[in-house]
Structure formats: structure tokens, C-alpha cells
Amino acid sequence: MGKTWILDVLDDLRAFADLNGMPALVTELDRTSDVARRELASKIGTAQTVLMGHGAKHTKPDWATGSGGHTG
């Protein structure tokens, strides 16, 4: 996982915003994710980081399936 965990967090936030009808936030999180990928790639020195999380298949987080303990 290393330094790339932040990409998963941003992807989860984007999915939440999308599922909850927050298009402006979706757009901003897309931009933020792109910046994070570029910066991580420059620090780690690999193009693979840029692709991580971008189009990858993830399981839905608990809040998306209703099985988690998150409320509100």
C-alpha cells in the first residue's frame, strides 16, 4: 500500500459523492485524484502509480452497500 492509500480514499469519496448526487464534488475529486496521482508518480518515480485506482475495479465500501456502521 505504501503512499498510494490516499488514492483509494479519494476514489471512495468520489464514489460517495456520485451516489449521493453531488456532481460538483465529483468533478473536484476527479481533479484532486489526478493531482495526487501525478505527485505520487513523481515522488515514487513510476508511471504505475498514475494508473492505480484509475479505472481499477474495487469492491464497494461499507457505506455504499449499507452494511457499514456509518450514519448520516
mmCIF file of C-alpha atoms in Angstrom, residues 9-70:
data_model
loop_
_atom_site.group_PDB
_atom_site.id
_atom_site.type_symbol
_atom_site.label_atom_id
_atom_site.label_comp_id
_atom_site.label_asym_id
_atom_site.label_seq_id
_atom_site.Cartn_x
_atom_site.Cartn_y
_atom_site.Cartn_z
ATOM 1 C CA VAL A 9 -9.579 7.308 -0.129
ATOM 2 C CA LEU A 10 -10.139 9.816 -2.930
ATOM 3 C CA ASP A 11 -11.818 7.130 -5.064
ATOM 4 C CA ASP A 12 -14.153 6.252 -2.185
ATOM 5 C CA LEU A 13 -15.017 9.914 -1.622
ATOM 6 C CA ARG A 14 -15.723 10.327 -5.336
ATOM 7 C CA ALA A 15 -17.977 7.252 -5.371
ATOM 8 C CA PHE A 16 -19.872 8.577 -2.348
ATOM 9 C CA ALA A 17 -20.360 11.969 -3.993
ATOM 10 C CA ASP A 18 -21.527 10.323 -7.216
ATOM 11 C CA LEU A 19 -24.010 8.042 -5.433
ATOM 12 C CA ASN A 20 -25.383 10.991 -3.490
ATOM 13 C CA GLY A 21 -25.901 13.393 -6.392
ATOM 14 C CA MET A 22 -23.021 15.770 -5.764
ATOM 15 C CA PRO A 23 -21.733 16.478 -9.291
ATOM 16 C CA ALA A 24 -19.584 19.488 -8.373
ATOM 17 C CA LEU A 25 -17.807 17.452 -5.718
ATOM 18 C CA VAL A 26 -17.318 14.581 -8.181
ATOM 19 C CA THR A 27 -15.607 16.994 -10.574
ATOM 20 C CA GLU A 28 -13.356 18.409 -7.861
ATOM 21 C CA LEU A 29 -12.423 14.948 -6.595
ATOM 22 C CA ASP A 30 -11.554 13.885 -10.164
ATOM 23 C CA ARG A 31 -9.182 16.854 -10.366
ATOM 24 C CA THR A 32 -7.773 16.148 -6.918
ATOM 25 C CA SER A 33 -7.192 12.486 -7.772
ATOM 26 C CA ASP A 34 -5.355 13.442 -10.949
ATOM 27 C CA VAL A 35 -3.101 15.805 -8.990
ATOM 28 C CA ALA A 36 -2.443 13.166 -6.331
ATOM 29 C CA ARG A 37 -1.565 10.552 -8.959
ATOM 30 C CA ARG A 38 0.851 12.902 -10.720
ATOM 31 C CA GLU A 39 2.535 13.954 -7.497
ATOM 32 C CA LEU A 40 2.838 10.398 -6.214
ATOM 33 C CA ALA A 41 4.239 9.279 -9.547
ATOM 34 C CA SER A 42 6.878 12.000 -9.415
ATOM 35 C CA LYS A 43 7.836 11.110 -5.847
ATOM 36 C CA ILE A 44 7.817 7.355 -6.334
ATOM 37 C CA GLY A 45 9.221 7.606 -9.832
ATOM 38 C CA THR A 46 6.882 5.232 -11.603
ATOM 39 C CA ALA A 47 4.051 5.624 -14.074
ATOM 40 C CA GLN A 48 2.296 2.646 -12.459
ATOM 41 C CA THR A 49 1.160 4.873 -9.597
ATOM 42 C CA VAL A 50 -0.662 7.116 -12.035
ATOM 43 C CA LEU A 51 -2.816 4.187 -13.093
ATOM 44 C CA MET A 52 -3.591 2.914 -9.612
ATOM 45 C CA GLY A 53 -7.212 3.393 -8.749
ATOM 46 C CA HIS A 54 -7.985 4.947 -12.120
ATOM 47 C CA GLY A 55 -10.446 2.515 -13.681
ATOM 48 C CA ALA A 56 -9.475 -0.290 -11.335
ATOM 49 C CA LYS A 57 -12.249 -2.483 -10.037
ATOM 50 C CA HIS A 58 -12.847 -2.001 -6.345
ATOM 51 C CA THR A 59 -15.323 -3.616 -4.027
ATOM 52 C CA LYS A 60 -17.906 -1.190 -2.752
ATOM 53 C CA PRO A 61 -17.099 0.315 0.612
ATOM 54 C CA ASP A 62 -19.450 -0.449 3.509
ATOM 55 C CA TRP A 63 -21.267 2.886 3.201
ATOM 56 C CA ALA A 64 -22.195 2.103 -0.404
ATOM 57 C CA THR A 65 -23.740 -1.264 0.423
ATOM 58 C CA GLY A 66 -25.484 -0.264 3.636
ATOM 59 C CA SER A 67 -23.533 -2.835 5.649
ATOM 60 C CA GLY A 68 -21.209 -0.421 7.415
ATOM 61 C CA GLY A 69 -21.544 1.384 10.663
ATOM 62 C CA HIS A 70 -21.539 4.850 9.079
#
